[in-house]
GROMACS .gro file of C-alpha atoms in nm:
model
  499
    1UNK     CA    1  -0.790   1.394   3.062
    2UNK     CA    2  -1.077   1.433   2.815
    3UNK     CA    3  -0.966   1.797   2.787
    4UNK     CA    4  -1.093   1.824   3.145
    5UNK     CA    5  -1.456   1.771   3.062
    6UNK     CA    6  -1.620   1.741   3.403
    7UNK     CA    7  -1.643   1.389   3.536
    8UNK     CA    8  -1.688   1.201   3.861
    9UNK     CA    9  -1.504   0.890   3.973
   10UNK     CA   10  -1.497   0.636   4.253
   11UNK     CA   11  -1.186   0.498   4.423
   12UNK     CA   12  -1.231   0.131   4.508
   13UNK     CA   13  -0.953  -0.123   4.472
   14UNK     CA   14  -1.025  -0.470   4.332
   15UNK     CA   15  -0.932  -0.623   4.669
   16UNK     CA   16  -1.210  -0.423   4.837
   17UNK     CA   17  -1.493  -0.573   4.634
   18UNK     CA   18  -1.729  -0.808   4.819
   19UNK     CA   19  -1.762  -1.181   4.746
   20UNK     CA   20  -1.742  -1.508   4.938
   21UNK     CA   21  -1.378  -1.588   4.862
   22UNK     CA   22  -1.189  -1.369   5.111
   23UNK     CA   23  -1.073  -1.094   4.875
   24UNK     CA   24  -1.221  -0.902   4.584
   25UNK     CA   25  -1.156  -1.056   4.242
   26UNK     CA   26  -1.211  -0.998   3.871
   27UNK     CA   27  -1.531  -1.203   3.894
   28UNK     CA   28  -1.901  -1.117   3.871
   29UNK     CA   29  -1.890  -0.867   4.160
   30UNK     CA   30  -1.644  -0.652   3.961
   31UNK     CA   31  -1.891  -0.644   3.671
   32UNK     CA   32  -2.175  -0.567   3.913
   33UNK     CA   33  -1.972  -0.281   4.062
   34UNK     CA   34  -1.908  -0.144   3.712
   35UNK     CA   35  -2.283  -0.156   3.642
   36UNK     CA   36  -2.340   0.035   3.966
   37UNK     CA   37  -2.093   0.304   3.857
   38UNK     CA   38  -2.267   0.331   3.520
   39UNK     CA   39  -2.609   0.371   3.684
   40UNK     CA   40  -2.460   0.645   3.906
   41UNK     CA   41  -2.332   0.838   3.600
   42UNK     CA   42  -1.971   0.781   3.710
   43UNK     CA   43  -1.707   0.818   3.438
   44UNK     CA   44  -1.395   0.693   3.620
   45UNK     CA   45  -1.316   0.389   3.832
   46UNK     CA   46  -0.986   0.436   4.016
   47UNK     CA   47  -0.798   0.138   4.155
   48UNK     CA   48  -0.466   0.083   4.333
   49UNK     CA   49  -0.178  -0.117   4.178
   50UNK     CA   50  -0.294  -0.456   4.046
   51UNK     CA   51   0.041  -0.612   4.130
   52UNK     CA   52   0.116  -0.932   4.318
   53UNK     CA   53   0.186  -0.833   4.676
   54UNK     CA   54   0.488  -0.949   4.875
   55UNK     CA   55   0.576  -0.924   5.242
   56UNK     CA   56   0.349  -0.671   5.413
   57UNK     CA   57   0.065  -0.716   5.160
   58UNK     CA   58   0.113  -0.371   5.009
   59UNK     CA   59   0.039  -0.324   4.638
   60UNK     CA   60   0.317  -0.064   4.650
   61UNK     CA   61   0.574  -0.333   4.742
   62UNK     CA   62   0.536  -0.596   4.471
   63UNK     CA   63   0.744  -0.895   4.365
   64UNK     CA   64   0.711  -0.762   4.008
   65UNK     CA   65   0.595  -0.416   3.903
   66UNK     CA   66   0.415  -0.547   3.592
   67UNK     CA   67   0.253  -0.851   3.753
   68UNK     CA   68  -0.112  -0.916   3.820
   69UNK     CA   69  -0.216  -1.028   4.168
   70UNK     CA   70  -0.301  -1.401   4.160
   71UNK     CA   71  -0.544  -1.342   4.449
   72UNK     CA   72  -0.760  -1.142   4.206
   73UNK     CA   73  -0.813  -1.439   3.973
   74UNK     CA   74  -1.183  -1.525   3.957
   75UNK     CA   75  -1.221  -1.879   4.090
   76UNK     CA   76  -1.570  -1.925   3.951
   77UNK     CA   77  -1.430  -1.875   3.599
   78UNK     CA   78  -1.171  -2.145   3.671
   79UNK     CA   79  -1.455  -2.380   3.765
   80UNK     CA   80  -1.641  -2.295   3.444
   81UNK     CA   81  -1.326  -2.384   3.247
   82UNK     CA   82  -1.303  -2.719   3.428
   83UNK     CA   83  -0.980  -2.630   3.607
   84UNK     CA   84  -1.126  -2.671   3.957
   85UNK     CA   85  -1.438  -2.856   4.075
   86UNK     CA   86  -1.729  -2.743   4.292
   87UNK     CA   87  -1.585  -2.889   4.612
   88UNK     CA   88  -1.253  -2.716   4.554
   89UNK     CA   89  -1.432  -2.388   4.479
   90UNK     CA   90  -1.631  -2.413   4.801
   91UNK     CA   91  -1.310  -2.478   4.997
   92UNK     CA   92  -1.206  -2.122   4.908
   93UNK     CA   93  -1.509  -1.971   5.081
   94UNK     CA   94  -1.420  -1.721   5.354
   95UNK     CA   95  -1.613  -1.487   5.586
   96UNK     CA   96  -1.718  -1.145   5.461
   97UNK     CA   97  -1.525  -0.844   5.578
   98UNK     CA   98  -1.156  -0.773   5.624
   99UNK     CA   99  -0.897  -0.958   5.419
  100UNK     CA  100  -0.695  -1.232   5.592
  101UNK     CA  101  -0.376  -1.234   5.385
  102UNK     CA  102  -0.210  -1.511   5.587
  103UNK     CA  103  -0.497  -1.747   5.510
  104UNK     CA  104  -0.492  -1.647   5.142
  105UNK     CA  105  -0.120  -1.711   5.118
  106UNK     CA  106  -0.154  -2.054   5.275
  107UNK     CA  107  -0.458  -2.168   5.075
  108UNK     CA  108  -0.507  -1.977   4.749
  109UNK     CA  109  -0.186  -2.089   4.580
  110UNK     CA  110  -0.272  -2.454   4.657
  111UNK     CA  111  -0.597  -2.406   4.465
  112UNK     CA  112  -0.426  -2.229   4.176
  113UNK     CA  113  -0.177  -2.514   4.153
  114UNK     CA  114  -0.466  -2.761   4.125
  115UNK     CA  115  -0.601  -2.551   3.836
  116UNK     CA  116  -0.256  -2.543   3.674
  117UNK     CA  117  -0.225  -2.922   3.699
  118UNK     CA  118  -0.538  -2.954   3.480
  119UNK     CA  119  -0.443  -2.679   3.237
  120UNK     CA  120  -0.319  -2.762   2.888
  121UNK     CA  121   0.027  -2.607   2.884
  122UNK     CA  122   0.052  -2.679   2.509
  123UNK     CA  123  -0.238  -2.441   2.442
  124UNK     CA  124  -0.112  -2.214   2.160
  125UNK     CA  125  -0.233  -1.893   2.326
  126UNK     CA  126  -0.043  -1.989   2.642
  127UNK     CA  127   0.277  -2.092   2.464
  128UNK     CA  128   0.276  -1.762   2.274
  129UNK     CA  129   0.232  -1.581   2.608
  130UNK     CA  130   0.530  -1.765   2.760
  131UNK     CA  131   0.748  -1.717   2.452
  132UNK     CA  132   0.682  -1.342   2.451
  133UNK     CA  133   0.926  -1.327   2.744
  134UNK     CA  134   0.723  -1.066   2.927
  135UNK     CA  135   0.722  -1.266   3.250
  136UNK     CA  136   1.053  -1.449   3.209
  137UNK     CA  137   1.229  -1.275   3.499
  138UNK     CA  138   0.917  -1.292   3.714
  139UNK     CA  139   0.866  -1.668   3.662
  140UNK     CA  140   1.234  -1.739   3.728
  141UNK     CA  141   1.239  -1.515   4.035
  142UNK     CA  142   0.929  -1.674   4.187
  143UNK     CA  143   1.065  -2.023   4.112
  144UNK     CA  144   1.390  -1.934   4.288
  145UNK     CA  145   1.197  -1.807   4.588
  146UNK     CA  146   1.000  -2.134   4.595
  147UNK     CA  147   1.330  -2.324   4.605
  148UNK     CA  148   1.542  -2.107   4.835
  149UNK     CA  149   1.303  -1.876   5.025
  150UNK     CA  150   1.425  -1.550   5.177
  151UNK     CA  151   1.518  -1.244   4.975
  152UNK     CA  152   1.707  -1.268   4.646
  153UNK     CA  153   2.036  -1.149   4.800
  154UNK     CA  154   2.029  -1.473   5.005
  155UNK     CA  155   2.012  -1.696   4.695
  156UNK     CA  156   2.328  -1.895   4.609
  157UNK     CA  157   2.567  -1.652   4.445
  158UNK     CA  158   2.526  -1.773   4.086
  159UNK     CA  159   2.149  -1.733   4.110
  160UNK     CA  160   2.167  -1.409   4.305
  161UNK     CA  161   2.380  -1.260   4.027
  162UNK     CA  162   2.166  -1.419   3.755
  163UNK     CA  163   2.455  -1.600   3.589
  164UNK     CA  164   2.337  -1.727   3.252
  165UNK     CA  165   2.445  -2.092   3.269
  166UNK     CA  166   2.323  -2.144   3.626
  167UNK     CA  167   1.987  -1.983   3.550
  168UNK     CA  168   1.944  -2.184   3.230
  169UNK     CA  169   2.002  -2.510   3.415
  170UNK     CA  170   1.772  -2.405   3.698
  171UNK     CA  171   1.494  -2.311   3.456
  172UNK     CA  172   1.517  -2.654   3.295
  173UNK     CA  173   1.497  -2.827   3.633
  174UNK     CA  174   1.179  -2.642   3.743
  175UNK     CA  175   1.022  -2.578   3.403
  176UNK     CA  176   0.694  -2.763   3.457
  177UNK     CA  177   0.684  -2.770   3.837
  178UNK     CA  178   0.724  -2.397   3.901
  179UNK     CA  179   0.831  -2.183   3.604
  180UNK     CA  180   0.520  -2.254   3.395
  181UNK     CA  181   0.296  -2.231   3.702
  182UNK     CA  182   0.395  -1.867   3.754
  183UNK     CA  183   0.350  -1.801   3.382
  184UNK     CA  184   0.005  -1.964   3.413
  185UNK     CA  185  -0.118  -1.733   3.691
  186UNK     CA  186  -0.011  -1.426   3.492
  187UNK     CA  187  -0.173  -1.566   3.177
  188UNK     CA  188  -0.506  -1.625   3.355
  189UNK     CA  189  -0.493  -1.285   3.525
  190UNK     CA  190  -0.421  -1.108   3.195
  191UNK     CA  191  -0.713  -1.278   3.019
  192UNK     CA  192  -0.957  -1.201   3.301
  193UNK     CA  193  -0.840  -0.839   3.335
  194UNK     CA  194  -0.867  -0.777   2.958
  195UNK     CA  195  -1.226  -0.905   2.961
  196UNK     CA  196  -1.323  -0.691   3.262
  197UNK     CA  197  -1.158  -0.377   3.123
  198UNK     CA  198  -1.334  -0.417   2.789
  199UNK     CA  199  -1.666  -0.445   2.973
  200UNK     CA  200  -1.598  -0.139   3.190
  201UNK     CA  201  -1.495   0.063   2.885
  202UNK     CA  202  -1.809  -0.049   2.700
  203UNK     CA  203  -2.009   0.128   2.973
  204UNK     CA  204  -1.830   0.455   2.897
  205UNK     CA  205  -1.615   0.428   3.211
  206UNK     CA  206  -1.239   0.476   3.214
  207UNK     CA  207  -1.012   0.292   3.457
  208UNK     CA  208  -0.752   0.498   3.643
  209UNK     CA  209  -0.464   0.272   3.743
  210UNK     CA  210  -0.174   0.338   3.972
  211UNK     CA  211   0.203   0.316   3.909
  212UNK     CA  212   0.415   0.331   4.225
  213UNK     CA  213   0.726   0.538   4.161
  214UNK     CA  214   0.954   0.280   4.322
  215UNK     CA  215   0.975  -0.099   4.314
  216UNK     CA  216   1.041  -0.338   4.601
  217UNK     CA  217   1.398  -0.448   4.671
  218UNK     CA  218   1.303  -0.815   4.683
  219UNK     CA  219   1.153  -0.821   4.335
  220UNK     CA  220   1.219  -0.960   3.992
  221UNK     CA  221   1.260  -0.597   3.882
  222UNK     CA  222   1.571  -0.541   4.094
  223UNK     CA  223   1.701  -0.899   4.062
  224UNK     CA  224   1.668  -0.893   3.684
  225UNK     CA  225   1.791  -0.535   3.631
  226UNK     CA  226   2.037  -0.475   3.917
  227UNK     CA  227   2.247  -0.239   3.705
  228UNK     CA  228   1.961   0.013   3.697
  229UNK     CA  229   1.955   0.058   4.076
  230UNK     CA  230   2.191   0.208   4.332
  231UNK     CA  231   2.331  -0.114   4.479
  232UNK     CA  232   2.673  -0.209   4.618
  233UNK     CA  233   2.892  -0.504   4.512
  234UNK     CA  234   2.681  -0.743   4.722
  235UNK     CA  235   2.365  -0.610   4.551
  236UNK     CA  236   2.252  -0.432   4.869
  237UNK     CA  237   2.102  -0.081   4.845
  238UNK     CA  238   2.344   0.203   4.915
  239UNK     CA  239   2.053   0.438   4.988
  240UNK     CA  240   1.677   0.394   5.004
  241UNK     CA  241   1.360   0.585   4.925
  242UNK     CA  242   1.118   0.772   5.147
  243UNK     CA  243   1.007   1.122   5.230
  244UNK     CA  244   1.108   1.358   5.508
  245UNK     CA  245   0.869   1.454   5.790
  246UNK     CA  246   0.538   1.589   5.654
  247UNK     CA  247   0.166   1.596   5.736
  248UNK     CA  248   0.149   1.215   5.714
  249UNK     CA  249   0.434   1.139   5.955
  250UNK     CA  250   0.637   1.331   6.214
  251UNK     CA  251   0.952   1.128   6.144
  252UNK     CA  252   0.896   1.104   5.772
  253UNK     CA  253   0.827   0.784   5.582
  254UNK     CA  254   1.107   0.529   5.544
  255UNK     CA  255   0.986   0.320   5.252
  256UNK     CA  256   1.310   0.127   5.210
  257UNK     CA  257   1.284   0.084   4.830
  258UNK     CA  258   1.611   0.086   4.638
  259UNK     CA  259   1.677   0.403   4.442
  260UNK     CA  260   1.719   0.418   4.065
  261UNK     CA  261   2.054   0.483   3.906
  262UNK     CA  262   1.920   0.754   3.676
  263UNK     CA  263   2.251   0.783   3.488
  264UNK     CA  264   2.232   0.414   3.395
  265UNK     CA  265   1.866   0.449   3.298
  266UNK     CA  266   1.943   0.753   3.085
  267UNK     CA  267   2.227   0.568   2.910
  268UNK     CA  268   1.973   0.296   2.819
  269UNK     CA  269   1.728   0.558   2.682
  270UNK     CA  270   1.496   0.490   2.977
  271UNK     CA  271   1.393   0.162   2.812
  272UNK     CA  272   1.293  -0.002   3.143
  273UNK     CA  273   1.066   0.288   3.237
  274UNK     CA  274   0.921   0.316   2.886
  275UNK     CA  275   0.829  -0.054   2.894
  276UNK     CA  276   0.669  -0.007   3.234
  277UNK     CA  277   0.461   0.290   3.118
  278UNK     CA  278   0.368   0.105   2.799
  279UNK     CA  279   0.240  -0.191   3.003
  280UNK     CA  280   0.038   0.045   3.226
  281UNK     CA  281  -0.111   0.211   2.918
  282UNK     CA  282  -0.236  -0.132   2.806
  283UNK     CA  283  -0.386  -0.210   3.148
  284UNK     CA  284  -0.541   0.130   3.223
  285UNK     CA  285  -0.704   0.420   3.042
  286UNK     CA  286  -0.550   0.679   3.275
  287UNK     CA  287  -0.222   0.632   3.465
  288UNK     CA  288  -0.168   0.790   3.807
  289UNK     CA  289   0.205   0.820   3.880
  290UNK     CA  290   0.244   0.787   4.256
  291UNK     CA  291   0.499   1.022   4.419
  292UNK     CA  292   0.546   1.221   4.098
  293UNK     CA  293   0.776   1.466   4.275
  294UNK     CA  294   1.044   1.193   4.293
  295UNK     CA  295   1.089   1.230   3.916
  296UNK     CA  296   1.192   1.593   3.968
  297UNK     CA  297   1.397   1.545   4.285
  298UNK     CA  298   1.405   1.237   4.504
  299UNK     CA  299   1.485   1.194   4.872
  300UNK     CA  300   1.779   0.960   4.939
  301UNK     CA  301   1.806   0.812   5.289
  302UNK     CA  302   2.116   0.625   5.412
  303UNK     CA  303   2.050   0.251   5.382
  304UNK     CA  304   2.117   0.193   5.753
  305UNK     CA  305   1.889   0.474   5.877
  306UNK     CA  306   1.609   0.388   6.120
  307UNK     CA  307   1.387   0.684   6.025
  308UNK     CA  308   1.352   0.922   5.730
  309UNK     CA  309   1.453   1.229   5.929
  310UNK     CA  310   1.801   1.245   5.769
  311UNK     CA  311   1.839   1.234   5.393
  312UNK     CA  312   1.923   1.447   5.089
  313UNK     CA  313   1.731   1.566   4.784
  314UNK     CA  314   1.892   1.464   4.455
  315UNK     CA  315   1.794   1.543   4.093
  316UNK     CA  316   1.566   1.302   3.907
  317UNK     CA  317   1.525   1.268   3.529
  318UNK     CA  318   1.270   1.548   3.494
  319UNK     CA  319   1.144   1.628   3.144
  320UNK     CA  320   1.403   1.404   2.978
  321UNK     CA  321   1.202   1.099   3.084
  322UNK     CA  322   0.865   1.247   2.984
  323UNK     CA  323   0.995   1.368   2.647
  324UNK     CA  324   1.111   1.013   2.575
  325UNK     CA  325   0.776   0.869   2.689
  326UNK     CA  326   0.590   1.108   2.459
  327UNK     CA  327   0.826   1.043   2.168
  328UNK     CA  328   0.786   0.665   2.188
  329UNK     CA  329   0.435   0.618   2.324
  330UNK     CA  330   0.253   0.935   2.216
  331UNK     CA  331   0.027   1.141   2.440
  332UNK     CA  332  -0.099   0.939   2.736
  333UNK     CA  333  -0.356   1.037   2.997
  334UNK     CA  334  -0.153   1.073   3.317
  335UNK     CA  335  -0.229   1.213   3.663
  336UNK     CA  336   0.063   1.343   3.869
  337UNK     CA  337   0.038   1.262   4.239
  338UNK     CA  338   0.204   1.586   4.346
  339UNK     CA  339   0.134   1.572   4.720
  340UNK     CA  340   0.381   1.616   5.004
  341UNK     CA  341   0.662   1.871   4.990
  342UNK     CA  342   0.598   2.049   4.660
  343UNK     CA  343   0.833   2.327   4.554
  344UNK     CA  344   0.845   2.549   4.246
  345UNK     CA  345   1.057   2.294   4.060
  346UNK     CA  346   0.796   2.017   4.096
  347UNK     CA  347   0.518   2.255   3.994
  348UNK     CA  348   0.720   2.362   3.690
  349UNK     CA  349   0.775   1.998   3.587
  350UNK     CA  350   0.405   1.916   3.621
  351UNK     CA  351   0.311   2.227   3.424
  352UNK     CA  352   0.555   2.137   3.145
  353UNK     CA  353   0.419   1.783   3.121
  354UNK     CA  354   0.062   1.914   3.110
  355UNK     CA  355  -0.048   1.651   3.364
  356UNK     CA  356  -0.323   1.739   3.614
  357UNK     CA  357  -0.219   1.736   3.980
  358UNK     CA  358  -0.409   1.621   4.287
  359UNK     CA  359  -0.602   1.815   4.551
  360UNK     CA  360  -0.710   1.659   4.882
  361UNK     CA  361  -1.001   1.816   5.069
  362UNK     CA  362  -0.897   1.679   5.407
  363UNK     CA  363  -0.597   1.913   5.381
  364UNK     CA  364  -0.806   2.218   5.293
  365UNK     CA  365  -0.930   2.345   5.628
  366UNK     CA  366  -0.629   2.492   5.809
  367UNK     CA  367  -0.789   2.836   5.818
  368UNK     CA  368  -0.576   2.988   5.540
  369UNK     CA  369  -0.770   3.147   5.255
  370UNK     CA  370  -0.472   3.073   5.028
  371UNK     CA  371  -0.478   2.698   5.100
  372UNK     CA  372  -0.445   2.536   4.753
  373UNK     CA  373  -0.678   2.254   4.855
  374UNK     CA  374  -0.974   2.480   4.938
  375UNK     CA  375  -1.246   2.418   4.676
  376UNK     CA  376  -1.249   2.783   4.567
  377UNK     CA  377  -0.873   2.765   4.490
  378UNK     CA  378  -0.880   2.439   4.293
  379UNK     CA  379  -0.827   2.487   3.920
  380UNK     CA  380  -0.966   2.285   3.630
  381UNK     CA  381  -0.635   2.108   3.562
  382UNK     CA  382  -0.674   1.912   3.887
  383UNK     CA  383  -0.815   1.587   4.012
  384UNK     CA  384  -0.982   1.650   4.346
  385UNK     CA  385  -1.030   1.389   4.618
  386UNK     CA  386  -1.195   1.393   4.958
  387UNK     CA  387  -0.905   1.169   5.066
  388UNK     CA  388  -0.682   0.896   4.923
  389UNK     CA  389  -0.595   0.542   5.031
  390UNK     CA  390  -0.333   0.696   5.264
  391UNK     CA  391  -0.586   0.914   5.447
  392UNK     CA  392  -0.835   0.817   5.713
  393UNK     CA  393  -1.188   0.798   5.579
  394UNK     CA  394  -1.360   1.135   5.590
  395UNK     CA  395  -1.587   1.022   5.874
  396UNK     CA  396  -1.281   0.893   6.060
  397UNK     CA  397  -1.107   1.227   6.000
  398UNK     CA  398  -1.408   1.414   6.141
  399UNK     CA  399  -1.453   1.176   6.434
  400UNK     CA  400  -1.109   1.271   6.567
  401UNK     CA  401  -1.236   1.625   6.632
  402UNK     CA  402  -1.368   1.739   6.968
  403UNK     CA  403  -1.713   1.897   6.975
  404UNK     CA  404  -1.557   2.245   6.979
  405UNK     CA  405  -1.320   2.160   6.693
  406UNK     CA  406  -1.610   2.018   6.491
  407UNK     CA  407  -1.818   2.333   6.557
  408UNK     CA  408  -1.536   2.548   6.418
  409UNK     CA  409  -1.485   2.308   6.129
  410UNK     CA  410  -1.853   2.335   6.030
  411UNK     CA  411  -1.813   2.711   5.992
  412UNK     CA  412  -1.519   2.662   5.753
  413UNK     CA  413  -1.702   2.387   5.567
  414UNK     CA  414  -2.013   2.602   5.514
  415UNK     CA  415  -1.791   2.876   5.371
  416UNK     CA  416  -1.626   2.623   5.139
  417UNK     CA  417  -1.967   2.501   5.020
  418UNK     CA  418  -2.082   2.857   4.954
  419UNK     CA  419  -1.765   2.930   4.755
  420UNK     CA  420  -1.860   2.662   4.500
  421UNK     CA  421  -2.234   2.741   4.512
  422UNK     CA  422  -2.328   2.424   4.699
  423UNK     CA  423  -2.556   2.392   4.999
  424UNK     CA  424  -2.580   2.092   5.235
  425UNK     CA  425  -2.731   2.118   5.587
  426UNK     CA  426  -2.463   2.016   5.839
  427UNK     CA  427  -2.571   1.898   6.182
  428UNK     CA  428  -2.386   1.567   6.230
  429UNK     CA  429  -2.048   1.438   6.123
  430UNK     CA  430  -2.225   1.216   5.869
  431UNK     CA  431  -2.381   1.532   5.721
  432UNK     CA  432  -2.032   1.682   5.703
  433UNK     CA  433  -1.910   1.382   5.499
  434UNK     CA  434  -2.186   1.453   5.244
  435UNK     CA  435  -2.091   1.820   5.243
  436UNK     CA  436  -1.724   1.742   5.174
  437UNK     CA  437  -1.828   1.507   4.893
  438UNK     CA  438  -2.037   1.794   4.755
  439UNK     CA  439  -1.738   2.031   4.776
  440UNK     CA  440  -1.537   1.794   4.559
  441UNK     CA  441  -1.812   1.740   4.303
  442UNK     CA  442  -1.906   2.109   4.285
  443UNK     CA  443  -1.547   2.232   4.247
  444UNK     CA  444  -1.392   2.343   3.917
  445UNK     CA  445  -1.158   2.039   3.913
  446UNK     CA  446  -1.179   1.847   3.587
  447UNK     CA  447  -1.226   1.517   3.770
  448UNK     CA  448  -1.360   1.455   4.122
  449UNK     CA  449  -1.283   1.117   4.282
  450UNK     CA  450  -1.470   0.998   4.591
  451UNK     CA  451  -1.345   0.686   4.776
  452UNK     CA  452  -1.623   0.431   4.816
  453UNK     CA  453  -1.579   0.460   5.194
  454UNK     CA  454  -1.683   0.827   5.176
  455UNK     CA  455  -1.984   0.756   4.955
  456UNK     CA  456  -2.099   0.518   5.229
  457UNK     CA  457  -1.982   0.744   5.516
  458UNK     CA  458  -1.775   0.467   5.676
  459UNK     CA  459  -1.550   0.526   5.976
  460UNK     CA  460  -1.185   0.459   6.056
  461UNK     CA  461  -1.241   0.082   6.053
  462UNK     CA  462  -1.271   0.114   5.674
  463UNK     CA  463  -0.938   0.295   5.633
  464UNK     CA  464  -0.715   0.136   5.367
  465UNK     CA  465  -0.365   0.234   5.482
  466UNK     CA  466  -0.182   0.416   5.760
  467UNK     CA  467   0.154   0.528   5.613
  468UNK     CA  468   0.469   0.413   5.795
  469UNK     CA  469   0.290   0.135   5.983
  470UNK     CA  470   0.407  -0.220   5.905
  471UNK     CA  471   0.087  -0.419   5.957
  472UNK     CA  472  -0.292  -0.402   5.959
  473UNK     CA  473  -0.319  -0.228   5.622
  474UNK     CA  474  -0.479  -0.304   5.283
  475UNK     CA  475  -0.746  -0.518   5.451
  476UNK     CA  476  -1.061  -0.310   5.391
  477UNK     CA  477  -1.332  -0.490   5.198
  478UNK     CA  478  -1.697  -0.412   5.140
  479UNK     CA  479  -1.926  -0.665   5.306
  480UNK     CA  480  -2.184  -0.614   5.032
  481UNK     CA  481  -2.245  -0.392   4.731
  482UNK     CA  482  -2.309  -0.024   4.816
  483UNK     CA  483  -2.673   0.021   4.916
  484UNK     CA  484  -2.932   0.201   4.705
  485UNK     CA  485  -2.978   0.495   4.943
  486UNK     CA  486  -2.614   0.606   4.941
  487UNK     CA  487  -2.583   0.544   4.567
  488UNK     CA  488  -2.899   0.748   4.498
  489UNK     CA  489  -2.759   1.041   4.697
  490UNK     CA  490  -2.428   1.016   4.514
  491UNK     CA  491  -2.593   1.002   4.171
  492UNK     CA  492  -2.810   1.303   4.255
  493UNK     CA  493  -2.498   1.503   4.349
  494UNK     CA  494  -2.319   1.403   4.028
  495UNK     CA  495  -2.615   1.525   3.825
  496UNK     CA  496  -2.665   1.838   4.033
  497UNK     CA  497  -2.304   1.951   3.989
  498UNK     CA  498  -2.302   1.856   3.620
  499UNK     CA  499  -2.045   1.579   3.628
   0.00000   0.00000   0.00000
């Protein structure tokens, strides 16, 4: 990444941006946030997957791994294009604060369908988009779900197995009512994202985007490419993804995603993965591969298991995949999310790829001087974070400590500050948040990423995700743009530590 020239970044997903429409979008607030990053001398804006969310609202469980989230479409732009009117725009108004996904699901698609009804489907740019075939499986899959509901394995057998004649007839029957509607939302999203990304890049800011390792079972990815996944004759997973018990979860994390059939992918020259990486390289300047270790070895859990405590590690594609990516796409800027159970084999793979790994400061203070997350032990080929979307906010993390635990923690934190030649007075937990931010920015890591919640010293209420919990996640949203005081402090730190 930029040969590891020092840079600072902010983690804030599009959904977390403030506005009056219930969820962050690609509208004017996104441009305003980019301006704020520029004024703070920030060089990277990190987001989570942009994908359309399915059941559970997680961007890591999408109906299509290359989709854009229709909720992120800027409604004010649709009004400017004459696709919705003022009254319809105002009907989308929602209270500030946490995202209400149920309300969005019930109301937003109705509004997007009104816009589609007024859209010229013979527009040459749109017809070229449709004819490219990029969203063929997605549009068919979503149309089938509109018709039959449930998961794809509950579709009538001919549709479930994507039989050519049945699918062709179905497409014809829903072409204007549904198929082109789903093409329309992806077309609008793509146009709006391209415009925003060009603006962000014009400010000298790179966008770090996220690729989940796995895809959701109930997705156009699995439905359209069932031969690339470990499924039985009824197209049910034979084993599923997750991780064994670790510092995030005592019983491990049972994600439930179907596993890849790496032999089948290899026989197809990894075309599916290459296309996925190629799409990400168009959307983002830097790609973060989530759960990178699963490309070295992956954890296979029996499909009927209730927890992730029992499973087996199996070999992934390793360098074969990355050699093919490099051969066909050239050198890309990639971050390896190498957290969790990391052994010598994973470290060797990351070293061979040349990708920087991740360091999380919330994991640094166990008392061991050899802890790889301690600022003094972090090397330049790293991207350092105070925490990620899967951690509590730093203030939330500190608030869990008793007074005695916090007193001991302050001693460790002062030592960590001194090790990177930083000095922040620490009396309160809010002071400690600033000090941890300073540890990240002052470290040797090539890039330091601070979640927006930690810049603002927000508590647990602002946490994005609690792994292995089925509800209440992905709802955090700023009520307004970050205030001048916190931004001024952040900018001063960036300048002080030469980022």
